PDB file of C-alpha atoms in Angstrom:
ATOM      1  CA  MET A   1       0.000   0.000   0.000  1.00 74.00           C
ATOM      2  CA  LYS A   2       2.859   2.397   0.799  1.00 81.00           C
ATOM      3  CA  ASP A   3       4.313   1.772  -2.659  1.00 88.00           C
ATOM      4  CA  ILE A   4       0.961   2.623  -4.283  1.00 90.00           C
ATOM      5  CA  LEU A   5       0.659   5.859  -2.293  1.00 93.00           C
ATOM      6  CA  LEU A   6       4.272   6.787  -3.074  1.00 95.00           C
ATOM      7  CA  GLN A   7       3.729   6.180  -6.783  1.00 95.00           C
ATOM      8  CA  ALA A   8       0.524   8.236  -6.662  1.00 96.00           C
ATOM      9  CA  PHE A   9       2.396  11.088  -4.970  1.00 97.00           C
ATOM     10  CA  ILE A  10       5.251  10.996  -7.492  1.00 97.00           C
ATOM     11  CA  ALA A  11       2.758  10.928 -10.380  1.00 97.00           C
ATOM     12  CA  SER A  12       0.929  13.879  -8.803  1.00 97.00           C
ATOM     13  CA  ILE A  13       4.125  15.922  -8.579  1.00 98.00           C
ATOM     14  CA  ALA A  14       5.068  15.092 -12.174  1.00 98.00           C
ATOM     15  CA  GLY A  15       1.519  15.839 -13.300  1.00 97.00           C
ATOM     16  CA  GLY A  16       1.472  19.109 -11.387  1.00 96.00           C
ATOM     17  CA  VAL A  17       4.656  20.284 -13.097  1.00 97.00           C
ATOM     18  CA  ILE A  18       3.391  19.180 -16.525  1.00 97.00           C
ATOM     19  CA  SER A  19       0.041  20.920 -15.963  1.00 94.00           C
ATOM     20  CA  LEU A  20       1.809  24.279 -15.565  1.00 94.00           C
ATOM     21  CA  ASP A  21       2.485  24.066 -19.290  1.00 91.00           C
ATOM     22  CA  ARG A  22      -1.220  24.674 -20.016  1.00 88.00           C
ATOM     23  CA  SER A  23      -0.980  28.394 -19.266  1.00 81.00           C
ATOM     24  CA  ALA A  24       1.228  29.295 -16.290  1.00 76.00           C
ATOM     25  CA  ALA A  25       4.704  28.341 -17.533  1.00 83.00           C
ATOM     26  CA  PHE A  26       6.746  26.612 -20.249  1.00 81.00           C
ATOM     27  CA  GLN A  27       3.980  26.423 -22.908  1.00 84.00           C
ATOM     28  CA  ILE A  28       5.883  23.872 -24.998  1.00 88.00           C
ATOM     29  CA  MET A  29       2.870  21.548 -25.397  1.00 89.00           C
ATOM     30  CA  ILE A  30       4.003  18.872 -22.920  1.00 94.00           C
ATOM     31  CA  SER A  31       0.630  19.258 -21.199  1.00 93.00           C
ATOM     32  CA  ARG A  32      -1.215  17.782 -24.196  1.00 92.00           C
ATOM     33  CA  PRO A  33      -2.437  14.228 -23.480  1.00 93.00           C
ATOM     34  CA  ILE A  34      -0.415  12.730 -26.356  1.00 92.00           C
ATOM     35  CA  VAL A  35       2.776  13.933 -24.610  1.00 95.00           C
ATOM     36  CA  ALA A  36       1.739  13.950 -20.946  1.00 97.00           C
ATOM     37  CA  GLY A  37       0.359  10.389 -21.140  1.00 96.00           C
ATOM     38  CA  PRO A  38       3.666   8.724 -22.068  1.00 96.00           C
ATOM     39  CA  LEU A  39       5.570  10.920 -19.594  1.00 98.00           C
ATOM     40  CA  ILE A  40       3.346   9.853 -16.690  1.00 98.00           C
ATOM     41  CA  GLY A  41       3.471   6.297 -18.034  1.00 97.00           C
ATOM     42  CA  ILE A  42       7.257   6.362 -17.739  1.00 97.00           C
ATOM     43  CA  VAL A  43       7.041   7.771 -14.205  1.00 97.00           C
ATOM     44  CA  CYS A  44       4.571   5.023 -13.220  1.00 96.00           C
ATOM     45  CA  GLY A  45       6.444   2.252 -15.038  1.00 93.00           C
ATOM     46  CA  SER A  46       3.865   1.601 -17.754  1.00 94.00           C
ATOM     47  CA  LEU A  47       4.717   3.419 -20.968  1.00 95.00           C
ATOM     48  CA  THR A  48       2.232   1.451 -23.096  1.00 92.00           C
ATOM     49  CA  ILE A  49      -0.741   2.458 -20.940  1.00 95.00           C
ATOM     50  CA  GLY A  50       0.453   6.063 -21.020  1.00 96.00           C
ATOM     51  CA  ILE A  51       0.686   6.091 -24.817  1.00 93.00           C
ATOM     52  CA  VAL A  52      -2.742   4.510 -25.353  1.00 92.00           C
ATOM     53  CA  ILE A  53      -4.637   6.656 -22.827  1.00 94.00           C
ATOM     54  CA  GLY A  54      -2.795   9.764 -24.006  1.00 94.00           C
ATOM     55  CA  ALA A  55      -3.694   9.105 -27.649  1.00 90.00           C
ATOM     56  CA  ILE A  56      -7.366   8.429 -26.856  1.00 90.00           C
ATOM     57  CA  LEU A  57      -7.788  11.542 -24.707  1.00 92.00           C
ATOM     58  CA  GLU A  58      -5.891  13.681 -27.220  1.00 89.00           C
ATOM     59  CA  LEU A  59      -8.347  12.654 -29.922  1.00 86.00           C
ATOM     60  CA  LEU A  60     -11.319  13.359 -27.658  1.00 86.00           C
ATOM     61  CA  TRP A  61     -10.155  16.822 -26.544  1.00 85.00           C
ATOM     62  CA  ILE A  62      -8.075  18.011 -29.489  1.00 82.00           C
ATOM     63  CA  GLY A  63     -10.704  20.602 -30.423  1.00 74.00           C
ATOM     64  CA  ASP A  64     -11.262  22.019 -26.923  1.00 72.00           C
ATOM     65  CA  LEU A  65      -8.797  24.908 -26.985  1.00 71.00           C
ATOM     66  CA  PRO A  66      -8.287  27.875 -24.603  1.00 67.00           C
ATOM     67  CA  VAL A  67      -9.463  30.505 -27.078  1.00 67.00           C
ATOM     68  CA  GLY A  68     -10.202  33.934 -25.602  1.00 65.00           C
ATOM     69  CA  GLY A  69     -11.663  33.629 -22.110  1.00 67.00           C
ATOM     70  CA  HIS A  70     -12.694  30.002 -22.563  1.00 69.00           C
ATOM     71  CA  ILE A  71     -11.156  27.601 -20.044  1.00 74.00           C
ATOM     72  CA  PRO A  72     -11.298  24.097 -21.570  1.00 77.00           C
ATOM     73  CA  SER A  73     -11.793  20.834 -19.728  1.00 83.00           C
ATOM     74  CA  HIS A  74      -8.620  19.942 -17.858  1.00 88.00           C
ATOM     75  CA  GLU A  75      -7.307  17.377 -20.336  1.00 92.00           C
ATOM     76  CA  THR A  76      -3.940  17.257 -18.559  1.00 94.00           C
ATOM     77  CA  ALA A  77      -5.573  16.308 -15.265  1.00 95.00           C
ATOM     78  CA  ALA A  78      -7.602  13.634 -17.041  1.00 96.00           C
ATOM     79  CA  VAL A  79      -4.592  11.949 -18.614  1.00 97.00           C
ATOM     80  CA  VAL A  80      -2.398  12.213 -15.499  1.00 97.00           C
ATOM     81  CA  ILE A  81      -5.064  10.717 -13.229  1.00 97.00           C
ATOM     82  CA  ALA A  82      -6.147   8.027 -15.708  1.00 97.00           C
ATOM     83  CA  VAL A  83      -2.610   6.829 -16.465  1.00 98.00           C
ATOM     84  CA  ALA A  84      -1.580   6.844 -12.793  1.00 98.00           C
ATOM     85  CA  ILE A  85      -4.642   4.819 -11.758  1.00 97.00           C
ATOM     86  CA  ALA A  86      -4.348   2.359 -14.647  1.00 96.00           C
ATOM     87  CA  ALA A  87      -0.622   1.824 -14.061  1.00 96.00           C
ATOM     88  CA  SER A  88      -1.165   1.240 -10.334  1.00 94.00           C
ATOM     89  CA  MET A  89      -4.032  -1.200 -10.932  1.00 94.00           C
ATOM     90  CA  LYS A  90      -2.361  -3.094 -13.770  1.00 91.00           C
ATOM     91  CA  GLY A  91      -2.987  -6.802 -13.194  1.00 86.00           C
ATOM     92  CA  VAL A  92      -6.089  -6.239 -11.077  1.00 88.00           C
ATOM     93  CA  LEU A  93      -8.283  -6.096 -14.204  1.00 90.00           C
ATOM     94  CA  PRO A  94      -7.612  -6.999 -17.852  1.00 90.00           C
ATOM     95  CA  GLU A  95      -5.649  -4.109 -19.327  1.00 90.00           C
ATOM     96  CA  LYS A  96      -8.066  -3.030 -22.071  1.00 89.00           C
ATOM     97  CA  GLY A  97     -11.016  -3.094 -19.689  1.00 91.00           C
ATOM     98  CA  LEU A  98      -8.972  -1.220 -17.088  1.00 94.00           C
ATOM     99  CA  ILE A  99      -8.138   1.524 -19.591  1.00 93.00           C
ATOM    100  CA  GLY A 100     -11.812   1.932 -20.493  1.00 92.00           C
ATOM    101  CA  LEU A 101     -12.783   2.114 -16.815  1.00 94.00           C
ATOM    102  CA  CYS A 102     -10.099   4.685 -15.997  1.00 95.00           C
ATOM    103  CA  ILE A 103     -11.078   6.927 -18.907  1.00 93.00           C
ATOM    104  CA  LEU A 104     -14.723   6.860 -17.816  1.00 91.00           C
ATOM    105  CA  MET A 105     -13.698   7.639 -14.231  1.00 92.00           C
ATOM    106  CA  VAL A 106     -11.621  10.695 -15.102  1.00 93.00           C
ATOM    107  CA  ILE A 107     -14.236  12.508 -17.199  1.00 89.00           C
ATOM    108  CA  PRO A 108     -15.958  13.992 -14.094  1.00 90.00           C
ATOM    109  CA  PHE A 109     -12.525  14.536 -12.510  1.00 90.00           C
ATOM    110  CA  ALA A 110     -11.541  16.689 -15.513  1.00 89.00           C
ATOM    111  CA  VAL A 111     -14.620  18.864 -14.993  1.00 88.00           C
ATOM    112  CA  VAL A 112     -13.801  19.341 -11.295  1.00 90.00           C
ATOM    113  CA  CYS A 113     -10.208  20.254 -12.171  1.00 90.00           C
ATOM    114  CA  GLN A 114     -11.512  22.734 -14.740  1.00 88.00           C
ATOM    115  CA  LYS A 115     -13.576  24.462 -12.031  1.00 90.00           C
ATOM    116  CA  ALA A 116     -10.572  24.438  -9.689  1.00 90.00           C
ATOM    117  CA  ASP A 117      -8.495  26.031 -12.454  1.00 86.00           C
ATOM    118  CA  GLU A 118     -11.098  28.778 -12.811  1.00 87.00           C
ATOM    119  CA  LEU A 119     -10.988  29.478  -9.056  1.00 89.00           C
ATOM    120  CA  VAL A 120      -7.184  29.623  -9.039  1.00 88.00           C
ATOM    121  CA  ARG A 121      -7.202  32.093 -11.932  1.00 84.00           C
ATOM    122  CA  LYS A 122      -9.662  34.292 -10.044  1.00 86.00           C
ATOM    123  CA  PHE A 123      -7.513  34.073  -6.918  1.00 87.00           C
ATOM    124  CA  ASN A 124      -4.463  35.072  -8.971  1.00 84.00           C
ATOM    125  CA  LYS A 125      -6.016  38.524  -9.374  1.00 85.00           C
ATOM    126  CA  TYR A 126      -4.642  39.098  -5.876  1.00 86.00           C
ATOM    127  CA  TYR A 127      -1.091  38.573  -7.174  1.00 84.00           C
ATOM    128  CA  TYR A 128      -1.854  40.809 -10.154  1.00 83.00           C
ATOM    129  CA  PHE A 129      -2.850  43.736  -7.953  1.00 85.00           C
ATOM    130  CA  LYS A 130       0.117  43.125  -5.648  1.00 83.00           C
ATOM    131  CA  THR A 131       2.388  43.219  -8.707  1.00 82.00           C
ATOM    132  CA  ILE A 132       0.876  46.536  -9.821  1.00 84.00           C
ATOM    133  CA  GLU A 133       1.394  47.956  -6.320  1.00 83.00           C
ATOM    134  CA  SER A 134       4.980  46.742  -6.374  1.00 82.00           C
ATOM    135  CA  ILE A 135       5.661  48.419  -9.729  1.00 81.00           C
ATOM    136  CA  GLU A 136       4.066  51.687  -8.596  1.00 79.00           C
ATOM    137  CA  SER A 137       6.213  51.668  -5.474  1.00 81.00           C
ATOM    138  CA  GLY A 138       9.335  51.193  -7.590  1.00 77.00           C
ATOM    139  CA  SER A 139      10.069  47.612  -6.509  1.00 75.00           C
ATOM    140  CA  VAL A 140      10.793  45.684  -9.705  1.00 75.00           C
ATOM    141  CA  SER A 141      11.640  42.542  -7.725  1.00 75.00           C
ATOM    142  CA  GLY A 142       7.968  42.269  -6.764  1.00 74.00           C
ATOM    143  CA  VAL A 143       7.079  41.453 -10.381  1.00 78.00           C
ATOM    144  CA  TRP A 144       9.265  38.354 -10.287  1.00 83.00           C
ATOM    145  CA  ARG A 145       8.230  37.404  -6.754  1.00 85.00           C
ATOM    146  CA  PHE A 146       4.466  37.555  -7.274  1.00 84.00           C
ATOM    147  CA  ASN A 147       4.654  35.763 -10.617  1.00 86.00           C
ATOM    148  CA  ILE A 148       6.544  32.906  -8.973  1.00 90.00           C
ATOM    149  CA  MET A 149       4.043  32.834  -6.105  1.00 90.00           C
ATOM    150  CA  ALA A 150       1.148  32.562  -8.574  1.00 88.00           C
ATOM    151  CA  ILE A 151       2.844  29.646 -10.352  1.00 91.00           C
ATOM    152  CA  LEU A 152       3.613  27.885  -7.054  1.00 93.00           C
ATOM    153  CA  THR A 153       0.006  28.334  -5.901  1.00 92.00           C
ATOM    154  CA  LEU A 154      -1.263  26.603  -9.040  1.00 92.00           C
ATOM    155  CA  LEU A 155       1.381  23.877  -8.731  1.00 95.00           C
ATOM    156  CA  VAL A 156       0.535  23.019  -5.111  1.00 95.00           C
ATOM    157  CA  ILE A 157      -3.224  22.969  -5.749  1.00 94.00           C
ATOM    158  CA  ASN A 158      -2.805  20.749  -8.813  1.00 94.00           C
ATOM    159  CA  ILE A 159      -0.578  18.314  -6.931  1.00 97.00           C
ATOM    160  CA  LEU A 160      -3.095  18.032  -4.082  1.00 96.00           C
ATOM    161  CA  ILE A 161      -6.074  17.566  -6.409  1.00 96.00           C
ATOM    162  CA  PHE A 162      -4.257  15.008  -8.560  1.00 97.00           C
ATOM    163  CA  PHE A 163      -3.154  13.028  -5.506  1.00 98.00           C
ATOM    164  CA  ILE A 164      -6.659  12.982  -4.012  1.00 97.00           C
ATOM    165  CA  PHE A 165      -8.255  11.832  -7.272  1.00 96.00           C
ATOM    166  CA  ILE A 166      -5.569   9.236  -8.044  1.00 97.00           C
ATOM    167  CA  VAL A 167      -5.823   7.681  -4.581  1.00 97.00           C
ATOM    168  CA  SER A 168      -9.644   7.834  -4.695  1.00 96.00           C
ATOM    169  CA  GLY A 169      -9.644   6.071  -8.063  1.00 95.00           C
ATOM    170  CA  ILE A 170      -7.233   3.383  -6.908  1.00 96.00           C
ATOM    171  CA  PHE A 171      -9.180   2.598  -3.740  1.00 94.00           C
ATOM    172  CA  GLY A 172     -12.432   2.732  -5.696  1.00 94.00           C
ATOM    173  CA  ILE A 173     -11.213   0.053  -8.106  1.00 94.00           C
ATOM    174  CA  ILE A 174      -9.817  -2.054  -5.258  1.00 92.00           C
ATOM    175  CA  HIS A 175     -13.221  -2.077  -3.563  1.00 91.00           C
ATOM    176  CA  ILE A 176     -15.426  -2.621  -6.625  1.00 90.00           C
ATOM    177  CA  HIS A 177     -13.307  -5.018  -8.647  1.00 85.00           C
ATOM    178  CA  PRO A 178     -14.598  -8.167  -6.848  1.00 87.00           C
ATOM    179  CA  LEU A 179     -18.106  -7.116  -7.945  1.00 87.00           C
ATOM    180  CA  ILE A 180     -17.187  -6.592 -11.606  1.00 87.00           C
ATOM    181  CA  THR A 181     -18.458  -9.385 -13.847  1.00 87.00           C
ATOM    182  CA  ASP A 182     -16.759 -10.726 -16.971  1.00 88.00           C
ATOM    183  CA  ARG A 183     -19.502  -9.193 -19.130  1.00 90.00           C
ATOM    184  CA  PHE A 184     -18.896  -5.780 -17.589  1.00 90.00           C
ATOM    185  CA  ILE A 185     -15.158  -6.126 -18.208  1.00 88.00           C
ATOM    186  CA  SER A 186     -15.897  -7.002 -21.843  1.00 89.00           C
ATOM    187  CA  ALA A 187     -18.095  -3.905 -22.082  1.00 89.00           C
ATOM    188  CA  LEU A 188     -15.274  -1.764 -20.683  1.00 89.00           C
ATOM    189  CA  ALA A 189     -12.893  -3.237 -23.252  1.00 86.00           C
ATOM    190  CA  GLY A 190     -15.471  -2.348 -25.905  1.00 85.00           C
ATOM    191  CA  ILE A 191     -15.465   1.241 -24.664  1.00 84.00           C
ATOM    192  CA  THR A 192     -11.696   1.310 -25.176  1.00 85.00           C
ATOM    193  CA  VAL A 193     -12.384   0.445 -28.822  1.00 83.00           C
ATOM    194  CA  ILE A 194     -15.312   2.835 -29.309  1.00 83.00           C
ATOM    195  CA  LEU A 195     -13.750   5.929 -27.712  1.00 84.00           C
ATOM    196  CA  PRO A 196     -10.962   6.253 -30.335  1.00 81.00           C
ATOM    197  CA  ILE A 197     -13.582   6.096 -33.095  1.00 79.00           C
ATOM    198  CA  ILE A 198     -15.513   8.921 -31.438  1.00 79.00           C
ATOM    199  CA  GLY A 199     -12.259  10.799 -30.911  1.00 78.00           C
ATOM    200  CA  ILE A 200     -11.212  10.465 -34.559  1.00 77.00           C
ATOM    201  CA  ALA A 201     -14.587  11.799 -35.695  1.00 74.00           C
ATOM    202  CA  SER A 202     -14.284  14.719 -33.270  1.00 73.00           C
ATOM    203  CA  ALA A 203     -10.701  15.458 -34.289  1.00 73.00           C
ATOM    204  CA  LEU A 204     -11.428  15.365 -38.022  1.00 71.00           C
ATOM    205  CA  ASN A 205     -14.300  17.777 -37.449  1.00 70.00           C
ATOM    206  CA  THR A 206     -12.006  20.351 -35.828  1.00 70.00           C
ATOM    207  CA  THR A 207      -8.692  19.795 -37.624  1.00 64.00           C
ATOM    208  CA  HIS A 208      -7.890  20.950 -41.140  1.00 59.00           C
ATOM    209  CA  GLY A 209      -4.951  20.389 -43.445  1.00 59.00           C
ATOM    210  CA  ILE A 210      -2.638  17.517 -44.310  1.00 57.00           C
ATOM    211  CA  LYS A 211      -0.455  17.876 -41.197  1.00 60.00           C
ATOM    212  CA  GLY A 212      -3.429  17.773 -38.838  1.00 60.00           C
ATOM    213  CA  GLY A 213      -4.867  14.754 -40.608  1.00 64.00           C
ATOM    214  CA  ALA A 214      -1.505  12.976 -40.493  1.00 68.00           C
ATOM    215  CA  VAL A 215      -1.255  13.458 -36.725  1.00 68.00           C
ATOM    216  CA  ILE A 216      -4.784  12.129 -36.207  1.00 70.00           C
ATOM    217  CA  PHE A 217      -4.203   9.023 -38.282  1.00 71.00           C
ATOM    218  CA  PHE A 218      -0.862   8.423 -36.566  1.00 72.00           C
ATOM    219  CA  MET A 219      -2.586   8.421 -33.169  1.00 70.00           C
ATOM    220  CA  ALA A 220      -5.334   6.197 -34.580  1.00 71.00           C
ATOM    221  CA  PHE A 221      -2.665   3.774 -35.817  1.00 72.00           C
ATOM    222  CA  ILE A 222      -1.051   3.619 -32.372  1.00 72.00           C
ATOM    223  CA  ILE A 223      -4.372   2.806 -30.719  1.00 72.00           C
ATOM    224  CA  SER A 224      -5.360   0.272 -33.400  1.00 71.00           C
ATOM    225  CA  PHE A 225      -1.986  -1.479 -33.139  1.00 71.00           C
ATOM    226  CA  TYR A 226      -2.441  -1.792 -29.376  1.00 70.00           C
ATOM    227  CA  LEU A 227      -6.026  -3.045 -29.618  1.00 69.00           C
ATOM    228  CA  ILE A 228      -5.291  -5.841 -32.098  1.00 64.00           C
ATOM    229  CA  THR A 229      -2.230  -7.162 -30.270  1.00 63.00           C
TER     230      THR A 229
END
């Protein structure tokens, strides 16, 4: 149990750092599910699960972009939590069924994380006004200090939320898995097959050009290769 909690904590820290890439820092696209999934998979010792979940969630949320004032569903939280849970529970359920279950579990988690992100951004107005006061008083160092404090606030909150949801998901599966029937597991495996199809349709509807299409079909190939092996 200690090993599971330690792995969940490490995944939460890694996920928290990666999630900063969405808007607060870096902005080099490592927060996208197709990148974040494999990274968390490596951290949790299950690269394959990270690649598959990352590709599926990327297809599903590729069109939900932070345009203007819109705050999209927290796709980074979804992939971090799903991969961490699936990697920790590997062997408890058949892998394809486990992936389907984890993806279904994290959809409401992503919505909660989206709302938390909105609250943090509203709270960061405090740092904005403190920065303005610092500039007006002639203290340039305050600009750096309050920006770092805003980033650290988001990082700590993300780590805590990720850890709570990862541990909740793990214990949830531990408690319900004796009640899961073979037919239900088969249905979950079917969801793992259906979700990429839905994701491809969604992605093609929002992506234009040869490059975008090539990326979509590459992700579809990865998922298809996994599903038939």
